Coordinates of C-alpha atoms in Angstrom, one line a residue:
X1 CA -24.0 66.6 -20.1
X2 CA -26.8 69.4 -21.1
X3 CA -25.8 73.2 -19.7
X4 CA -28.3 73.5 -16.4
X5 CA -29.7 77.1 -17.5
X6 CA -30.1 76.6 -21.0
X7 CA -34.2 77.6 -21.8
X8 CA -36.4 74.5 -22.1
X9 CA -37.6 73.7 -25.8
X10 CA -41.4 75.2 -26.8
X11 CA -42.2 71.6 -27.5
X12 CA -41.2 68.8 -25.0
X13 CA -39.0 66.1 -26.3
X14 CA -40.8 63.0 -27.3
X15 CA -39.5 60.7 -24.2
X16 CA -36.3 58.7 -24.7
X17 CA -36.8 54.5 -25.4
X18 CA -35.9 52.8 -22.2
X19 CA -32.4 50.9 -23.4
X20 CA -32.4 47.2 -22.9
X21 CA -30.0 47.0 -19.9
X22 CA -26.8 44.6 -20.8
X23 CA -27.3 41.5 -18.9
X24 CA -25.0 41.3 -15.4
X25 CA -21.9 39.5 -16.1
X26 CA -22.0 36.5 -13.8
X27 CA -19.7 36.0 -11.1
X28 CA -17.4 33.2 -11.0
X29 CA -16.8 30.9 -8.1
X30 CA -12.9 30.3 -7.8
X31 CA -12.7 26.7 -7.5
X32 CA -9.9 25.4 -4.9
X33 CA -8.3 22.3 -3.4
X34 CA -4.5 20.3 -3.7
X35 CA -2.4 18.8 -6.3
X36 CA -2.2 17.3 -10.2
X37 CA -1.3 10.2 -3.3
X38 CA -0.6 4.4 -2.8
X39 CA 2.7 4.1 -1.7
X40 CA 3.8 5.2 -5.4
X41 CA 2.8 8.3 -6.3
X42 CA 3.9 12.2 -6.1
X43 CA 5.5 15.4 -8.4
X44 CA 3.4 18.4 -10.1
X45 CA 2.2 21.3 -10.7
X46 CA 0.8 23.1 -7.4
X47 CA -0.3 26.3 -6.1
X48 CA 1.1 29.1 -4.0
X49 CA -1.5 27.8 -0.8
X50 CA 0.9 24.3 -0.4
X51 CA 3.8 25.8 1.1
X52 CA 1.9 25.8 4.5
X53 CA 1.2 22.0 3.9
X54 CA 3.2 20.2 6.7
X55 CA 4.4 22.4 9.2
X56 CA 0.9 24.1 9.6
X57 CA -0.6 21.4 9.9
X58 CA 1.3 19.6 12.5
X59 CA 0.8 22.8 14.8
X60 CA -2.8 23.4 14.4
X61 CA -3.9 19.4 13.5
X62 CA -8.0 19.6 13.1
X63 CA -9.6 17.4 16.1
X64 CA -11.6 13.9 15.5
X65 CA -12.4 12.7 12.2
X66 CA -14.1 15.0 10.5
X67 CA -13.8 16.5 6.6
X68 CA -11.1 17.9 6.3
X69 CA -11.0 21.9 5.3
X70 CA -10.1 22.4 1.9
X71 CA -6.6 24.0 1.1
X72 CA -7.2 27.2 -1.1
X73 CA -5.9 27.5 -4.4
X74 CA -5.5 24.2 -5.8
X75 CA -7.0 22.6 -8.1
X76 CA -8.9 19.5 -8.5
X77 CA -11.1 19.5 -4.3
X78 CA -7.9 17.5 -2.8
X79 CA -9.6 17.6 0.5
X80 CA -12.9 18.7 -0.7
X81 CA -14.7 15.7 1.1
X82 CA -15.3 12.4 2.8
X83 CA -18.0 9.8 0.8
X84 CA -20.4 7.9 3.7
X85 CA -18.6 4.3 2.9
X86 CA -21.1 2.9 5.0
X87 CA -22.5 1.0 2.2
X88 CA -19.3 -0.4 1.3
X89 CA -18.1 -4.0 1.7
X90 CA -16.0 -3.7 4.9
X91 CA -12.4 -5.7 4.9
X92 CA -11.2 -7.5 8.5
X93 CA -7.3 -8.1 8.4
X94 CA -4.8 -8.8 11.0
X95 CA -5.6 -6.3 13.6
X96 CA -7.6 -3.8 10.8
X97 CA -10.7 -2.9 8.8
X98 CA -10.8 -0.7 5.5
X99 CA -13.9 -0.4 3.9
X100 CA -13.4 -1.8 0.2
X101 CA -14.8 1.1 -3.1
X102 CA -17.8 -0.6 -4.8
X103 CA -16.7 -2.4 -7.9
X104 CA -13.2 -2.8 -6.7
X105 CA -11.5 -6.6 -6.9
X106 CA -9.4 -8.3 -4.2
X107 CA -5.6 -8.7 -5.9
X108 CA -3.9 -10.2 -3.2
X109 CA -2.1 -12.8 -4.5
X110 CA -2.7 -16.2 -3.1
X111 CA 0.9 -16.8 -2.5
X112 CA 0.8 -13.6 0.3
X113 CA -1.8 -15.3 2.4
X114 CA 1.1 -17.8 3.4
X115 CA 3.7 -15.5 3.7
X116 CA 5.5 -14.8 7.1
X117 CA 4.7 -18.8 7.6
X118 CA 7.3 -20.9 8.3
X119 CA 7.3 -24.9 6.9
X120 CA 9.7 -27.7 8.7
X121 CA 12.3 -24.3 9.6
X122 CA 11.9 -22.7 5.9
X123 CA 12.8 -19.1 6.2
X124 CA 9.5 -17.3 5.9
X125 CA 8.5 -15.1 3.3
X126 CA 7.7 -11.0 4.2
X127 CA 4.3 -10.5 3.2
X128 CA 4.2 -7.4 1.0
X129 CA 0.5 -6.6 1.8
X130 CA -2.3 -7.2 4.3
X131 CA -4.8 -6.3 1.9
X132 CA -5.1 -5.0 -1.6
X133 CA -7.4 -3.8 -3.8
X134 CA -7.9 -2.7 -7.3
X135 CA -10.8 -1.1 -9.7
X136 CA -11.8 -3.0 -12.9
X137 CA -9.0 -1.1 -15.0
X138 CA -6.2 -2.0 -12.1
X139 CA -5.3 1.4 -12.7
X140 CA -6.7 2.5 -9.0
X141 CA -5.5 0.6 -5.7
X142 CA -6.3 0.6 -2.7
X143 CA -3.1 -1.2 -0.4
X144 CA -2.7 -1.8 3.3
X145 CA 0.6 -2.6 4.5
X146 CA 1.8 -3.8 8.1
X147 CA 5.4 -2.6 9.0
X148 CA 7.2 -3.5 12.5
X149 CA 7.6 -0.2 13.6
X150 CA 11.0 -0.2 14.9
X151 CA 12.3 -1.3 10.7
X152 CA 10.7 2.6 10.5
X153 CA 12.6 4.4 13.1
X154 CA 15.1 2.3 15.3
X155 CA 14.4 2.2 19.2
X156 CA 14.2 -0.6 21.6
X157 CA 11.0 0.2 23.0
X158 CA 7.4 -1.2 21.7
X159 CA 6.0 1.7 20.1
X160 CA 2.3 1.8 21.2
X161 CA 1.3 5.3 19.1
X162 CA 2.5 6.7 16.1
X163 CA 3.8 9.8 17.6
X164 CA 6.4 8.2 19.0
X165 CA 7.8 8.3 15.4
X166 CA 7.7 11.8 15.4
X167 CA 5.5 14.6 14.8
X168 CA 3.2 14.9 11.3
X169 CA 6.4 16.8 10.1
X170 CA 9.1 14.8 11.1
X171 CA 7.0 11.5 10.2
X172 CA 6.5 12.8 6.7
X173 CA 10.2 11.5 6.2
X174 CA 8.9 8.1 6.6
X175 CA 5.8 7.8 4.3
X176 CA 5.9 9.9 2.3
X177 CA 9.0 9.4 -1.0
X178 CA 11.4 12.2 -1.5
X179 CA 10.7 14.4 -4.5
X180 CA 6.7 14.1 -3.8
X181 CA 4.9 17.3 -3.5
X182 CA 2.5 17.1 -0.5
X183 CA -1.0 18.4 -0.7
X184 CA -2.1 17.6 2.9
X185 CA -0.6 16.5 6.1
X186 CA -3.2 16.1 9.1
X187 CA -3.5 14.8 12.7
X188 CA -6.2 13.0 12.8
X189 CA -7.7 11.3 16.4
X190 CA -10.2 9.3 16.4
X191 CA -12.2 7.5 19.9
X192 CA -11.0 4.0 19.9
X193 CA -12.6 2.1 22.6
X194 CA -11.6 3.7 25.9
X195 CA -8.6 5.7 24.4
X196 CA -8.4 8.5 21.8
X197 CA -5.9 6.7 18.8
X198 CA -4.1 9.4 16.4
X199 CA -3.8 8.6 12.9
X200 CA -1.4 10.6 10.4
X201 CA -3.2 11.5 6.8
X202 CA -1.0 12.9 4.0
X203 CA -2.1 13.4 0.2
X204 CA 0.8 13.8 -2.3
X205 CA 1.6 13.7 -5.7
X206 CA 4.6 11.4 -7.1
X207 CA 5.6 10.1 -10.2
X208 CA 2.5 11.2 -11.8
X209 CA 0.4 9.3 -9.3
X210 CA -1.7 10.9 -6.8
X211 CA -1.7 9.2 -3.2
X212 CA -3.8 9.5 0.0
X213 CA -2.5 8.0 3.0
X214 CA -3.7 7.0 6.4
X215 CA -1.2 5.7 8.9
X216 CA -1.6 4.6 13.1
X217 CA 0.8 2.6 15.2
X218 CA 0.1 0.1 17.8
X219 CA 1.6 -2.7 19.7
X220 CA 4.6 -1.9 17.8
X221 CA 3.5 -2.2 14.8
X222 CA 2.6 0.3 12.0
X223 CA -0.5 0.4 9.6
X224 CA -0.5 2.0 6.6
X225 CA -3.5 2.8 4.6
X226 CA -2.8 4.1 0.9
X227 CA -4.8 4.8 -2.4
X228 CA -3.5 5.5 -5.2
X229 CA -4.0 6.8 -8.8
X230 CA -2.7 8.3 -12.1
X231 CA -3.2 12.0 -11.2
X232 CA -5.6 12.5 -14.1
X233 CA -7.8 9.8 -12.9
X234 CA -8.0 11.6 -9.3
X235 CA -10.5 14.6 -10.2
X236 CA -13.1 12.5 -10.8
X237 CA -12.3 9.2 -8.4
X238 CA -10.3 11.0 -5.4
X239 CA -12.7 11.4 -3.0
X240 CA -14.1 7.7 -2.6
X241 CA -10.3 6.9 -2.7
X242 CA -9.6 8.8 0.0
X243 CA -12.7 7.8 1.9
X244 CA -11.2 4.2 1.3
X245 CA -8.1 5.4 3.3
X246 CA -9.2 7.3 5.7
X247 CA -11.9 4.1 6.2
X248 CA -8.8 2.3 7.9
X249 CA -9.2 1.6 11.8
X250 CA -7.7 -0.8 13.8
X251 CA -9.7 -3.8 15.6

């Protein structure tokens, strides 16, 4: 910097060339969401922001259905959004509806509409599914499966609502394999009719497979909701899979 009483020049200085400024470097949006969840799937990478997954959740569970807040610092929008499946081709089982991913093929064998029919005293055969689905590739599914809900926690009592099986923690146990790494528990209630019914959502990651869950209990029985896919497939496909999941409602 110039000395501030040095004498002026006899001649002023021809004027300095304005400098190009350097162009503002841009700012960059930190991108964030859950995990690298079908009844398969569950074991990565994750971020420091999942250790709050299922015990945060079960004490401050969001109220109705709504879009889920996305967790921060993951990768890949886990809960980044809900698709309007409105437009969807809408499935009626025993007792449920899911609303069915465009393109996506009924796989239920034929064999498993007869199931848990008895002939002339036959045992009967367990049906596996209620409903399943599966894109053109059968790499992404779409499964609903209908448990008696005392085979998932013994009790002599019908249970008419899934907390009775414990709270989004302690019901983690149950749907969720051991070894996955969880990306999102959530309480979910929804109106049903005259009543308010609470659903149980979890998104995991197992055995390379991502999963997204949906799960309600009622006249002792249990419906579970899951869609699954390879984990590198999720990125682009997760959120009409888990739109397909969370579609689930009973009838």
């Amino acid at each position: 910097m110039a000395p501030a009483l040095l004498p002026s020049p006899p001649h002023p200085k021809p004027p300095l060339l304005h400098q190009k400024p350097s162009p503002a470097r841009p700012l960059s949006r930190c991108a964030a969401s859950r995990r690298d969840f079908s009844i398969h799937t569950a074991v990565a990478s994750a971020s420091a922001a999942i250790s709050h997954v299922v015990a945060a959740a079960a004490e401050e569970p969001p109220p109705l259905l709504a879009p889920t807040p996305t967790p921060p610092s993951l990768n890949g929008g886990m809960l980044s959004g809900i698709a309007n499946t409105r437009s969807w081709s809408q499935y009626y089982g025993s007792g449920f509806s899911i609303r069915v991913p465009p393109s996506f093929d009924d796989i239920l064998e034929p064999e498993d509409f007869n199931a848990a029919m008895t002939y002339y005293g036959d045992k009967a055969k367990i049906r596996v599914y209620a409903a399943r689905f599966a894109s053109p590739d059968r790499s992404e599914l779409v499964s609903v499966v209908i448990k008696p809900s005392n085979q998932l926690k013994i009790t002599f009592l019908e249970a008419k609502d899934i907390t009775e099986l414990g709270t989004l923690k302690e019901a983690s146990k149950l749907f969720v394999p051991g070894g996955a790494k969880i990306y999102s528990a959530r309480k979910i209630k929804v109106k049903d009719q005259e009543d308010i019914r609470i659903y149980y959502f979890y998104e995991f990651r197992f055995d390379k497979q991502h999963v997204a869950l949906m799960t309600t209990v009622d006249s002792g029985k249990t419906y579970i909701a899951a869609a699954t896919a390879p984990e590198t497939r999720w990125e682009t496909d997760g959120v009409r899979l888990r739109s397909a999941a969370v579609s689930m409602s009973l009838v």
